[in-house]
Short mmCIF file of C-alpha atoms in Angstrom, two decimals:
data_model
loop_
_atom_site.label_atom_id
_atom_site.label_comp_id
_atom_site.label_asym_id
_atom_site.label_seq_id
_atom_site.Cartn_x
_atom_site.Cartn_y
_atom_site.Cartn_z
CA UNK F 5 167.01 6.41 -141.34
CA UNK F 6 164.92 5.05 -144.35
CA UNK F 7 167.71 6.06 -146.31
CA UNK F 8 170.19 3.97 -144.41
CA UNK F 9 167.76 1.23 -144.60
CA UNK F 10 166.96 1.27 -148.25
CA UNK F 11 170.83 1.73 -149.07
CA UNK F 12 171.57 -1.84 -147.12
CA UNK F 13 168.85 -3.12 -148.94
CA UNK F 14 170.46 -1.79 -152.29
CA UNK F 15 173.48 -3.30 -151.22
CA UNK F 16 172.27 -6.69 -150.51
CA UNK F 17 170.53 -6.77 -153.50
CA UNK F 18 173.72 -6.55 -155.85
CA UNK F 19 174.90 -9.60 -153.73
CA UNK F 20 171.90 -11.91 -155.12
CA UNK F 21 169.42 -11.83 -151.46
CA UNK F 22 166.91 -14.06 -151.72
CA UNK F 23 164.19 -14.02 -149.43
CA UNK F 24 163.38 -17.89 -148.31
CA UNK F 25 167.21 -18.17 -148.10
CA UNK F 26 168.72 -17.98 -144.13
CA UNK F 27 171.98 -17.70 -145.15
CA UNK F 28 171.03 -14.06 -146.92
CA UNK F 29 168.76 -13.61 -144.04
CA UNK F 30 172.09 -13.78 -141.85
CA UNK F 31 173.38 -11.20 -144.34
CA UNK F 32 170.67 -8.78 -144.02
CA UNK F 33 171.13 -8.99 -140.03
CA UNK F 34 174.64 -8.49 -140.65
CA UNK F 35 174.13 -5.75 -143.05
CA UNK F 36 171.80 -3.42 -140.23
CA UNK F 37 174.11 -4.76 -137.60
CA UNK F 38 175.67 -1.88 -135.31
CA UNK F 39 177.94 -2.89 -132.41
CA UNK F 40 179.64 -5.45 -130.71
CA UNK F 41 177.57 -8.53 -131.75
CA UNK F 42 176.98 -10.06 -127.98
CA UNK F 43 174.24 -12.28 -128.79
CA UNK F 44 176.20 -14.14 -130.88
CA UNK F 45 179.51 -14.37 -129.27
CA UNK F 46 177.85 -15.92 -126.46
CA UNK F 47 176.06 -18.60 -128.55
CA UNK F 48 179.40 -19.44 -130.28
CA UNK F 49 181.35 -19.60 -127.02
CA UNK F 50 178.12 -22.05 -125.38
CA UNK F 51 178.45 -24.20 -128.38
CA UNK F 52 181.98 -24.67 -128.26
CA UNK F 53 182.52 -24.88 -124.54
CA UNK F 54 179.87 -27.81 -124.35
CA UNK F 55 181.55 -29.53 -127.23
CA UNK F 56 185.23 -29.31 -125.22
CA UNK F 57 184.31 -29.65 -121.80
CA UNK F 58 184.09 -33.39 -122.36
CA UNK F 59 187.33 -34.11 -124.43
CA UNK F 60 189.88 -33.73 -121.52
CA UNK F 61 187.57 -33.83 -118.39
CA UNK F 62 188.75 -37.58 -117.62
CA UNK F 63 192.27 -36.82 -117.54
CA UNK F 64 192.57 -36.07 -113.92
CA UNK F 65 191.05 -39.42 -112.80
CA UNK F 66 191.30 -41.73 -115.41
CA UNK F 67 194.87 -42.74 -113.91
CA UNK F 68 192.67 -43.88 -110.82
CA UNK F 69 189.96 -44.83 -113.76
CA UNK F 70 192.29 -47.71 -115.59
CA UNK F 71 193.86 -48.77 -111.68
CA UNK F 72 190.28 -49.93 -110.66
CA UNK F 73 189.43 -51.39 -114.11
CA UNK F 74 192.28 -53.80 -112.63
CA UNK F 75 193.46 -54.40 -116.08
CA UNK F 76 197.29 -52.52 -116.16
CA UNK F 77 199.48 -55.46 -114.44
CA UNK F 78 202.04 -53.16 -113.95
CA UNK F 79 201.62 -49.67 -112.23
CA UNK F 80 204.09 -48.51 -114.45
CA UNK F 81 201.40 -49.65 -117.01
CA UNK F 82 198.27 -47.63 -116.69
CA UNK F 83 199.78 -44.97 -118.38
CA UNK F 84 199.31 -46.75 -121.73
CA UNK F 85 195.65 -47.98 -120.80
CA UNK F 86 194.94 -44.38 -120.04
CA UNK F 87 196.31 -43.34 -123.27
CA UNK F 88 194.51 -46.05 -125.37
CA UNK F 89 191.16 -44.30 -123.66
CA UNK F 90 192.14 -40.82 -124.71
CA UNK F 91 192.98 -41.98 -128.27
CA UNK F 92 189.33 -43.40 -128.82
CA UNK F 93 187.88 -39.99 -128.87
CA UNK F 94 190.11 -38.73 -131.59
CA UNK F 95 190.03 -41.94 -133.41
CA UNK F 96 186.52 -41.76 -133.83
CA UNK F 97 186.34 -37.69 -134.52
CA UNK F 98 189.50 -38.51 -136.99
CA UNK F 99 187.14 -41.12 -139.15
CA UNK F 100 184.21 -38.81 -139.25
CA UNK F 101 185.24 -35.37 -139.38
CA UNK F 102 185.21 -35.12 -143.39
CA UNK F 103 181.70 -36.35 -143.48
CA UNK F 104 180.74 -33.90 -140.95
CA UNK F 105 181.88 -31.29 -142.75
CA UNK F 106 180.36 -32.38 -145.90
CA UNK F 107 176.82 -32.31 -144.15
CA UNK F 108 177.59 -29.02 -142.85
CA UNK F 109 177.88 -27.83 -146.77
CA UNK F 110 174.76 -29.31 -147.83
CA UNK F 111 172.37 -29.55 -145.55
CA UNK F 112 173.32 -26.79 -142.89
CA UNK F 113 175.40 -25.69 -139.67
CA UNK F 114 172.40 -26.09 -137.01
CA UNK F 115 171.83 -29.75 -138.08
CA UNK F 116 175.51 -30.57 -137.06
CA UNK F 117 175.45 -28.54 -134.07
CA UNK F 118 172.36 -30.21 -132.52
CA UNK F 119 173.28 -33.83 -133.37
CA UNK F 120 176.97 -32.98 -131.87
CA UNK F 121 175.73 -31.73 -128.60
CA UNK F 122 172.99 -34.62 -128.09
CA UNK F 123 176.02 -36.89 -129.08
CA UNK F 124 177.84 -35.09 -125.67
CA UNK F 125 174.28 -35.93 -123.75
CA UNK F 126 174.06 -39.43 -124.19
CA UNK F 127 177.43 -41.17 -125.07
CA UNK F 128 179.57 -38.68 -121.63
CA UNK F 129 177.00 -40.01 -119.85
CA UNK F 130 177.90 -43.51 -120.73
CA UNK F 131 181.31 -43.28 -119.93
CA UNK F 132 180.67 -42.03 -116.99
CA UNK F 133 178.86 -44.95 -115.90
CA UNK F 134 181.53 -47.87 -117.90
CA UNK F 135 182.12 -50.44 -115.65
CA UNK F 136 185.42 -51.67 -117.53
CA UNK F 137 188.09 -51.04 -119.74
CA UNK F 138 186.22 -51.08 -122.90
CA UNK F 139 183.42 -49.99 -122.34
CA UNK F 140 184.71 -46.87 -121.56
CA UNK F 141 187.14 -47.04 -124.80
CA UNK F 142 183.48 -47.91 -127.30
CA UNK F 143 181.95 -45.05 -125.50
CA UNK F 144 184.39 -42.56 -126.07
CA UNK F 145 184.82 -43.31 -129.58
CA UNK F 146 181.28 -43.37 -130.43
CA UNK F 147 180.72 -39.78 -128.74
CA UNK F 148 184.24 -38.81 -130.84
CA UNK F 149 182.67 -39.96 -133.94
CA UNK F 150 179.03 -38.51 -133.57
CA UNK F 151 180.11 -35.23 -132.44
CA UNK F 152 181.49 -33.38 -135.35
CA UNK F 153 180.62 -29.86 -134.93
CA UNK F 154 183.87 -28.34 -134.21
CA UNK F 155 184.82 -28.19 -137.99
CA UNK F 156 181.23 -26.86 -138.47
CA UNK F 157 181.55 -24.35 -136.07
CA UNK F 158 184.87 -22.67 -137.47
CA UNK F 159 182.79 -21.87 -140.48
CA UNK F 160 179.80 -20.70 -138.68
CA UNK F 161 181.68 -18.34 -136.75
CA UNK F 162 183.62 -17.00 -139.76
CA UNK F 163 179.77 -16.59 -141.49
CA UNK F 164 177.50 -15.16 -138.82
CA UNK F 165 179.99 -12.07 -137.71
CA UNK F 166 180.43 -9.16 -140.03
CA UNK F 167 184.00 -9.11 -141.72
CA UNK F 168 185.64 -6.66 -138.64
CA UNK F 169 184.28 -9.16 -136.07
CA UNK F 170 185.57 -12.65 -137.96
CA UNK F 171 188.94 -12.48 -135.99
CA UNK F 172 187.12 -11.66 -132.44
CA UNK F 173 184.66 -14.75 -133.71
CA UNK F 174 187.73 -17.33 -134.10
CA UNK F 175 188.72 -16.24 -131.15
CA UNK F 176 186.17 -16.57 -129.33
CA UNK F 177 186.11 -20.31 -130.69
CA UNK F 178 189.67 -20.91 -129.10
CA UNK F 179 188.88 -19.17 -126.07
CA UNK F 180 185.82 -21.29 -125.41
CA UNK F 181 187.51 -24.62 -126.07
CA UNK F 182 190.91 -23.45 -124.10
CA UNK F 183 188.70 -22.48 -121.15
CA UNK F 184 186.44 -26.12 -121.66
CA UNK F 185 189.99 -28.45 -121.78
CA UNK F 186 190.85 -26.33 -118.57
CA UNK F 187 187.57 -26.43 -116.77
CA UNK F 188 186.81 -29.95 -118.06
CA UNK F 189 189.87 -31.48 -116.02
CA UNK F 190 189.03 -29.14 -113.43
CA UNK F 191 185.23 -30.81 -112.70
CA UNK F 192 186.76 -34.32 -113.27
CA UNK F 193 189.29 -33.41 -110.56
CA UNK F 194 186.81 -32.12 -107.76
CA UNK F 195 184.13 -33.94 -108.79
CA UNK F 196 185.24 -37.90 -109.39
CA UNK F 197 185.64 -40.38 -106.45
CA UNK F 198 182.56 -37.94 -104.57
CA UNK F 199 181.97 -40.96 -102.59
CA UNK F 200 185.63 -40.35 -101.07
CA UNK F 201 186.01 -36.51 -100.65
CA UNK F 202 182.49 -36.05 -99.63
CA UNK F 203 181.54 -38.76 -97.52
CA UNK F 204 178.34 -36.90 -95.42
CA UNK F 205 177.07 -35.79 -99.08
CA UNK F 206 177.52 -39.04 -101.19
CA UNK F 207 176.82 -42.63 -99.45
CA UNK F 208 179.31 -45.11 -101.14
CA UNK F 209 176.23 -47.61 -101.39
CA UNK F 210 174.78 -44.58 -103.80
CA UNK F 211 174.89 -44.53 -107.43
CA UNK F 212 177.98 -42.12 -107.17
CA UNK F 213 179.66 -44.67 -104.83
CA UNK F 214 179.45 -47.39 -107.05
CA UNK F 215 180.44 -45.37 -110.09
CA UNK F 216 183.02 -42.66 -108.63
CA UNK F 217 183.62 -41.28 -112.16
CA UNK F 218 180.11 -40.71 -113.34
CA UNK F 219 179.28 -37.06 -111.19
CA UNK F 220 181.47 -34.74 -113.44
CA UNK F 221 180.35 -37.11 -116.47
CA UNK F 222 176.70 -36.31 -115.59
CA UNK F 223 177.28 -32.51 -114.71
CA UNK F 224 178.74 -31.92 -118.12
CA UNK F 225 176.29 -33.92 -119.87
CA UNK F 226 173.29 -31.70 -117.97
CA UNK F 227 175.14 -28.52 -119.16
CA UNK F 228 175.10 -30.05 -123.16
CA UNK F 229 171.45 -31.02 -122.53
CA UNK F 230 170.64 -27.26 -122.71
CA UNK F 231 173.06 -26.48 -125.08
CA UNK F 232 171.40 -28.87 -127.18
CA UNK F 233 168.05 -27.68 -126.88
CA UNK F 234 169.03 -24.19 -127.23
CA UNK F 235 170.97 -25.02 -130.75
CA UNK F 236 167.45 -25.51 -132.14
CA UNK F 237 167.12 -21.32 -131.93
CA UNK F 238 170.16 -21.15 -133.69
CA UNK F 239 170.09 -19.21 -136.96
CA UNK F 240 171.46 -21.33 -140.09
CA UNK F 241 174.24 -19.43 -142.21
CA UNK F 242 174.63 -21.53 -145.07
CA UNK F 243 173.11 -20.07 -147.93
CA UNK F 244 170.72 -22.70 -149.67
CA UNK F 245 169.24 -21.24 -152.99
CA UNK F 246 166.47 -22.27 -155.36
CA UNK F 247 164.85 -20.92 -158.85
CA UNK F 248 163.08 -18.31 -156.91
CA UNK F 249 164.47 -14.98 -157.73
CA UNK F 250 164.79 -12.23 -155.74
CA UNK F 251 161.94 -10.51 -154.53
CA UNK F 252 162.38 -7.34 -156.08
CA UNK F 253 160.25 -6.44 -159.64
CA UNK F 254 162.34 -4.38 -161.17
CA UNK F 255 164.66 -5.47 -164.54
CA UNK F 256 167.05 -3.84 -163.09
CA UNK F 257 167.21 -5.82 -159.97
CA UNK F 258 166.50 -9.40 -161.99
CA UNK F 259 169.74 -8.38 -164.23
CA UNK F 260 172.07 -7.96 -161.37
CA UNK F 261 170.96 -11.14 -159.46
CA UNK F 262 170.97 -13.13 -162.99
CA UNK F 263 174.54 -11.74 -163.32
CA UNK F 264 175.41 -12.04 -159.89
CA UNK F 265 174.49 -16.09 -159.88
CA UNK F 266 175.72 -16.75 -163.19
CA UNK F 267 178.92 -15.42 -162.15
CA UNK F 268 179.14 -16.73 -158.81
CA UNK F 269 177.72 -20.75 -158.54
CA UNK F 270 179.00 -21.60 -162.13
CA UNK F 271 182.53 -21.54 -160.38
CA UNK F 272 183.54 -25.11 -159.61
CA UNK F 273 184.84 -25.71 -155.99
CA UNK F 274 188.43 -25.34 -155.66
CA UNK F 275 190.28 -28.66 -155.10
CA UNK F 276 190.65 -28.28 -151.62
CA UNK F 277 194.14 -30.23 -151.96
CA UNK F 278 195.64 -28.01 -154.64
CA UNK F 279 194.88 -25.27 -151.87
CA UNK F 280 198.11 -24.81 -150.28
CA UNK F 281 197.34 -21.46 -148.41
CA UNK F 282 194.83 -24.45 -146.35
CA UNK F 283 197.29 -27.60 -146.68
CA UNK F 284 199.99 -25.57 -144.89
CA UNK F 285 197.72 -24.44 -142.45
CA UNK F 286 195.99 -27.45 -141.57
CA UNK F 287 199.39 -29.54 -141.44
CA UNK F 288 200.81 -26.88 -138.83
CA UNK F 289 197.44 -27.31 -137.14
CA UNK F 290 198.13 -30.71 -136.95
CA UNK F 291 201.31 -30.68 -135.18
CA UNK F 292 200.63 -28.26 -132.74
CA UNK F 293 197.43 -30.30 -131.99
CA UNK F 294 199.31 -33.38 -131.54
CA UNK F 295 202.01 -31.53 -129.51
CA UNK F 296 199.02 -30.22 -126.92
CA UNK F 297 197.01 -33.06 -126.79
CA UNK F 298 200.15 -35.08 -125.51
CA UNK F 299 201.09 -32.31 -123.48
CA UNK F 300 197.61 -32.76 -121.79
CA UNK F 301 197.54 -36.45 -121.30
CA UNK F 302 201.33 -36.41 -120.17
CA UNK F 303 200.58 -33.46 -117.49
CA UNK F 304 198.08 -34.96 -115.85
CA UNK F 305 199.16 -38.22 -115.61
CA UNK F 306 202.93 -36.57 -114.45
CA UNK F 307 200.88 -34.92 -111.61
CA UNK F 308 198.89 -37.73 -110.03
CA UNK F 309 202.26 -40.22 -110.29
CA UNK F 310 204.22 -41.10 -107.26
CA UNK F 311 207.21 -39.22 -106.34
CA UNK F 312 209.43 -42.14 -106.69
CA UNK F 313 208.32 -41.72 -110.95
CA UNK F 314 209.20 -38.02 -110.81
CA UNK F 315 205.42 -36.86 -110.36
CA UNK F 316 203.91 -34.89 -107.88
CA UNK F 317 201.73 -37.41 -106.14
CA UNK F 318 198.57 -34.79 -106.46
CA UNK F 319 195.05 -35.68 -105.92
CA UNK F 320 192.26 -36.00 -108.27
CA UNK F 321 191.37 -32.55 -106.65
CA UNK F 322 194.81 -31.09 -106.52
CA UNK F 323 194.78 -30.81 -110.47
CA UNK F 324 191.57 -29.62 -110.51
CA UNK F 325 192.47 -26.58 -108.99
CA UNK F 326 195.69 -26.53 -110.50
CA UNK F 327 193.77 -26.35 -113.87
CA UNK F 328 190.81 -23.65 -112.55
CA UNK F 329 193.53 -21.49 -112.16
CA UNK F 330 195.04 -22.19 -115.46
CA UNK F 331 191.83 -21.15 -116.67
CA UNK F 332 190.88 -18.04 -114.91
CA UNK F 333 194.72 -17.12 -116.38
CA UNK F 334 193.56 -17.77 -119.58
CA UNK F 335 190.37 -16.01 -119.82
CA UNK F 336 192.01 -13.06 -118.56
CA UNK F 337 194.81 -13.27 -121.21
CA UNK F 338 192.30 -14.20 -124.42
CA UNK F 339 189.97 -11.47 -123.39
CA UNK F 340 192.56 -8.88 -122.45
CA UNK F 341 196.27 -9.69 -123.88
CA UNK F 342 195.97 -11.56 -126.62
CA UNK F 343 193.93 -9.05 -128.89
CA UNK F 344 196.54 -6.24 -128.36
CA UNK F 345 199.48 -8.51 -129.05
CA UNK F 346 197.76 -10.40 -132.13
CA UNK F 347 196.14 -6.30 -133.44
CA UNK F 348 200.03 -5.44 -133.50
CA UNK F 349 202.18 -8.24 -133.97
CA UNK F 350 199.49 -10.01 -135.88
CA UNK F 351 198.51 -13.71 -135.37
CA UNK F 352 201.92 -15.44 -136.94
CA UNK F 353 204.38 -13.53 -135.87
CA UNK F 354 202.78 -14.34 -132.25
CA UNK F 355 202.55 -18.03 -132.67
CA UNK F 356 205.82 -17.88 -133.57
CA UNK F 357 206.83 -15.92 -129.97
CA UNK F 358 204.49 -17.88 -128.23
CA UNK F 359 206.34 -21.64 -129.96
CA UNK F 360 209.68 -19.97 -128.56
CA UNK F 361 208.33 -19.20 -125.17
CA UNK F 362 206.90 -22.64 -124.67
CA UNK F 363 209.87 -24.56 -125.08
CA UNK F 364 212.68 -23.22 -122.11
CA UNK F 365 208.83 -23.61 -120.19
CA UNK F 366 208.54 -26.79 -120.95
CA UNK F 367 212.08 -27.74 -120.25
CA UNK F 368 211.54 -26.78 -116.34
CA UNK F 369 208.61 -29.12 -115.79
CA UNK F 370 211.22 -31.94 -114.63
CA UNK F 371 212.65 -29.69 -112.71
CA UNK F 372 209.66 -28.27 -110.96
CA UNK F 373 208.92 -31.80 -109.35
CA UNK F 374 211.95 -31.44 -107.11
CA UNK F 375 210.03 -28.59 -105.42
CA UNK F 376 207.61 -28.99 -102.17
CA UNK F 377 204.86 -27.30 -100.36
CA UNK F 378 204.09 -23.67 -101.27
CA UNK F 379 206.79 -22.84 -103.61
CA UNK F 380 205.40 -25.97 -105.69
CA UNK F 381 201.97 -24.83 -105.98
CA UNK F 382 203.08 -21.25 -106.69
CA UNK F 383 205.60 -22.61 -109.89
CA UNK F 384 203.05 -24.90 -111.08
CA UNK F 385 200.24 -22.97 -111.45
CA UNK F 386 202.58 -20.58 -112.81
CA UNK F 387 203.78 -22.24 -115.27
CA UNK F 388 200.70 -24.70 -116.30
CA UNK F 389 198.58 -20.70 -116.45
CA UNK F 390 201.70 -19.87 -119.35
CA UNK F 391 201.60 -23.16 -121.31
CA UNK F 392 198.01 -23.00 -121.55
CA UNK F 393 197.91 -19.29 -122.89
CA UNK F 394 201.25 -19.92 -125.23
CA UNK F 395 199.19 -22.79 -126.97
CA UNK F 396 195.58 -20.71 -127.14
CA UNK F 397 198.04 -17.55 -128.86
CA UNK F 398 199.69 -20.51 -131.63
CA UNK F 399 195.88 -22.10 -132.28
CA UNK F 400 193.43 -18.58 -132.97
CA UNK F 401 196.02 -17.36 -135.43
CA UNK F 402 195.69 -21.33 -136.96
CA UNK F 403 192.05 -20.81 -136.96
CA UNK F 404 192.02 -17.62 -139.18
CA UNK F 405 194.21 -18.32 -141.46
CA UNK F 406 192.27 -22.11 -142.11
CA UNK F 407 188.62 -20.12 -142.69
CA UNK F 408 190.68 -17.13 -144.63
CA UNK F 409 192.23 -19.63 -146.99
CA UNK F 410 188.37 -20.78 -148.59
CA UNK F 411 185.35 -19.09 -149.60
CA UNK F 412 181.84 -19.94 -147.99
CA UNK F 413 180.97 -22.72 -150.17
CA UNK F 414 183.88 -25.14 -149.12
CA UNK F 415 184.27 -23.34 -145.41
CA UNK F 416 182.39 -26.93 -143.81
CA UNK F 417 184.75 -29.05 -145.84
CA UNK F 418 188.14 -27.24 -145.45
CA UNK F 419 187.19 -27.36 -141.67
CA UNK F 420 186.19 -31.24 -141.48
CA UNK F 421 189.25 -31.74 -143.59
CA UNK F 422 190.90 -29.85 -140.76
CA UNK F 423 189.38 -31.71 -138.06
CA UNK F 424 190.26 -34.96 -139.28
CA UNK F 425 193.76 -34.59 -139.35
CA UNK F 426 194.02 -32.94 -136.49
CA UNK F 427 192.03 -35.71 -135.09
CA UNK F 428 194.27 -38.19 -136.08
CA UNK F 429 197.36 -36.51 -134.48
CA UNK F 430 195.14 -35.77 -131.65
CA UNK F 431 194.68 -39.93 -131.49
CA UNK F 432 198.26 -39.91 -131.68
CA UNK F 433 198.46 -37.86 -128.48
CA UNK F 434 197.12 -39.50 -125.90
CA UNK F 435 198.23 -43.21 -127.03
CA UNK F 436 201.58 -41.46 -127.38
CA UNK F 437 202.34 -39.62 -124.71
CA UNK F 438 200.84 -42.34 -122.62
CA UNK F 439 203.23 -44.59 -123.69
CA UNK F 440 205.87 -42.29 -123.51
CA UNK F 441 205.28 -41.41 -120.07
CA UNK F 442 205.12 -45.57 -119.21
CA UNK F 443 208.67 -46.08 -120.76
CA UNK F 444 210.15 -42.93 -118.89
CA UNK F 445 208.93 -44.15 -115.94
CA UNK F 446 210.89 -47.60 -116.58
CA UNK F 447 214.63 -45.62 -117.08
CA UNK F 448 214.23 -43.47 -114.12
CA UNK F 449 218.86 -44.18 -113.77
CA UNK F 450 219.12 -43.89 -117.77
CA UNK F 451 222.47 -41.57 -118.05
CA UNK F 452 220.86 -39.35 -120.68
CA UNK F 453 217.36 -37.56 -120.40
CA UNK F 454 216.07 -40.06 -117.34
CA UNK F 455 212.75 -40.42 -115.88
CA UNK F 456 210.40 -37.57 -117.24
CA UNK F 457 213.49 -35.44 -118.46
CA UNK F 458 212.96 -37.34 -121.93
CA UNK F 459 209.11 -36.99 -122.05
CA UNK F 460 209.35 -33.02 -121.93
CA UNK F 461 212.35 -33.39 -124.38
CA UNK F 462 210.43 -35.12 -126.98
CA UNK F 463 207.50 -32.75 -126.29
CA UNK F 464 209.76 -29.78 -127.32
CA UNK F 465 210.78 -31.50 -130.12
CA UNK F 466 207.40 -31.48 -131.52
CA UNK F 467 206.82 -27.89 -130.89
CA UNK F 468 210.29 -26.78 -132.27
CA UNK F 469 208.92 -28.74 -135.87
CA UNK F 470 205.76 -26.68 -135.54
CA UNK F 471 207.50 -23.22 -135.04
CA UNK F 472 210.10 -23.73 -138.20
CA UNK F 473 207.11 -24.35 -140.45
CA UNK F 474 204.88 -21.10 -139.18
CA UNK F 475 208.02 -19.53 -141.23
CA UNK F 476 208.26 -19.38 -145.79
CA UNK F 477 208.17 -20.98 -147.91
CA UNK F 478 206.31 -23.66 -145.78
CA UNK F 479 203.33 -21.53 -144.44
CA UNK F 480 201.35 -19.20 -147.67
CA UNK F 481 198.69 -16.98 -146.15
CA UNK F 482 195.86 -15.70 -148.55
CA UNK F 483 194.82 -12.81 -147.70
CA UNK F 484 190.71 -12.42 -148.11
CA UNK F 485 190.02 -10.10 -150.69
#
């Protein structure tokens, strides 16, 4: 056992360990580590989930939301409201990712990841209590632009899990925030207007009365509160090194770390630009982000419309479940499916399958309206449980090959670079697809793709462009070596 001990000690030693560093402390964890690493799994999927839980959690009321602000004129307009207030969050996320990321490199993960979930804490809360239109569109772009710890995240994931558990890690990332934009709806579904579905609980002269969206604000914001104070347990990865050497006396062990620096930090960054193994990545990222984001605002807002619009005329609380079930579907999947798919096929060759897939899918959802009763919730949930996997399957194979593409040094960077234009195209979403929806809604008798037929149209669209770039010489995958 000594042995093994003093040979991981050997080991770490020709990789430059220094003792006041955490980043190398991470590495000697890593180094003794035997077994699934639990502990951490957990605190990545905690992290993440807080972070997402908010981001799509308004979409099943905030048709309802915009109606009582009383500032759409139109009905057929509070689909664009509703889109300008899901735009604010990516707006603001879009501005700040890059210096997020650039934080992350210099001054740590944890720091990021504690002012990201406070962010969640105060500014959720907020909305939750806006009393008009903009109010609620400041509030969501201030907690957009404060909380930038997805990008931060990626990279702490791909440092704090040995090299056989990186792919499980990234995955675990996508899982997480999958599972958060699904149960995020799901508590704004049950959970707003309590006033109305729970009259002997909530008083409509209570706080929850006179603000019917602020419960599943509040609930979400408690569960970040302990995220929050949990992060500050956290172990930091980055590796932050001084003039100390390493605390080993021998010449032997000075000349390897001398070598082992001189050859390592004199490297200039890579310009992250020139780096089109990342570029390709990130742009593909970008469209499948803006393709899901829409697809998000657009579904919700399809199912809470009138029938006369070609919606379903569901509840707040009808969409919540639809989307619990959507996400008990995709836990089961990530956890159970998607690893044995993505171990053989590997994770491009199943994006691709799963861009194919979504498409005659999406096509249907038009078609789906024109059902009732029991055979409508069946095909619904049905489908809504496939979309949501099909997207999860394209993203954690985006994820790995984004962190594969850099080394440590630029891993914060590459991923606020990442987050910012997928922010932007995320910003695009909502505003989009709002407005799309609005117009649809206006040529309900147009000869060619009426009503909604043209929304899911242009959706598929967007996700045929994203699965004719996952192919060459578009996409360049660098392997880690």
């Amino acid at each position: 056992m000594e042995g093994g001990e003093e040979g991981i000690k050997e080991t770490l030693l020709n990789k430059r360990y220094y003792e006041n560093c955490p980043g190398c402390k991470v590495d000697l964890h890593k180094a003794g580590q035997r077994g699934l690493p639990i502990k951490e799994l957990f605190t990545v999927w905690v992290v993440v989930l807080g972070t997402a839980l908010p981001i799509s959690s308004l979409f099943p009321f905030l048709y309802f939301m915009i109606r009582d602000f009383h500032i759409a004129k139109r009905e057929e307009d509070i689909g664009s409201y509703a889109g300008y207030v899901g735009s604010a969050y990516m707006l603001g996320r879009a501005l700040t990712s890059v210096f997020w990321g650039i934080v992350a490199d210099r001054y740590g993960r944890k720091p990021v990841i504690i002012i990201g979930t406070f962010t969640v804490v105060v500014f959720n809360t907020l909305f939750g209590l806006s009393i008009n239109f903009w109010m609620a569109v400041i509030t969501r772009f201030l907690l957009g632009s404060l909380n930038g710890l997805l990008g931060p995240i990626k990279a702490y994931a791909a440092e704090i899990f040995r090299e056989e558990y990186q792919a499980l890690g990234m995955s675990t990332i996508s899982t997480a925030w999958g599972i958060g934009l699904i149960i995020g709806p799901a508590l704004g579904g049950f959970l707003a207007q309590p006033a109305e579905k729970y009259p002997a609980t909530f008083s409509k002269d209570s706080v929850f009365g006179r603000f019917p969206y602020f419960l599943p604000c509040l609930c979400i914001s408690l569960f970040s509160l302990v995220v929050a104070i949990g992060s500050f347990w956290l172990p930091e990865t980055l590796h932050i090194h001084d003039s100390e050497m390493p605390p080993q006396d021998s010449y032997k062990a000075l000349e390897a770390a001398s070598d082992t620096k001189e050859g390592n930090e004199s490297i200039p960054k890579e310009n992250l630009f020139k780096n089109w193994a990342l570029m390709s990545s990130i742009i593909l990222y970008c469209i499948f982000a803006l393709h899901d984001m829409a697809y998000s605002e657009i579904f919700s807002l399809w199912a809470v419309s009138p029938r006369k619009f070609g919606g379903l005329n569901y509840s707040t609380a009808d969409v919540g479940e639809v989307l619990s079930f959507s996400g008990f579907g995709l836990l089961v999947f990530q956890l159970f499916l998607y690893p044995l798919v993505a171990k053989y096929f590997g994770p491009i060759i199943t994006a691709r399958v799963a861009g194919v897939l979504s498409i005659p899918l999406l096509a249907s959802y038009p078609y789906i309206a024109m059902l009732s009763g029991i055979t409508l919730s069946v095909v619904i949930n049905f489908a809504s449980m496939m979309k949501n996997a099909l997207s999860i399957s394209i993203i954690t194979g985006l994820f790995i090959l984004q962190n594969n593409a850099v080394d440590q040094r630029q891993r914060g960077a590459a991923n606020g670079l990442a987050m910012t234009g997928m922010s932007f195209f995320k910003a695009l979403g909502p505003a989009g697809g709002g407005a799309l929806f609005s117009w649809a809604q206006k040529r309900l008798d147009a000869s060619f793709l009426p009503g909604n037929q043209v929304v899911f149209f242009v959706l598929n669209v967007i996700e045929a462009i994203g699965l004719l770039l996952t192919f060459k010489p578009f996409l360049v995958v660098r392997q880690n070596t």
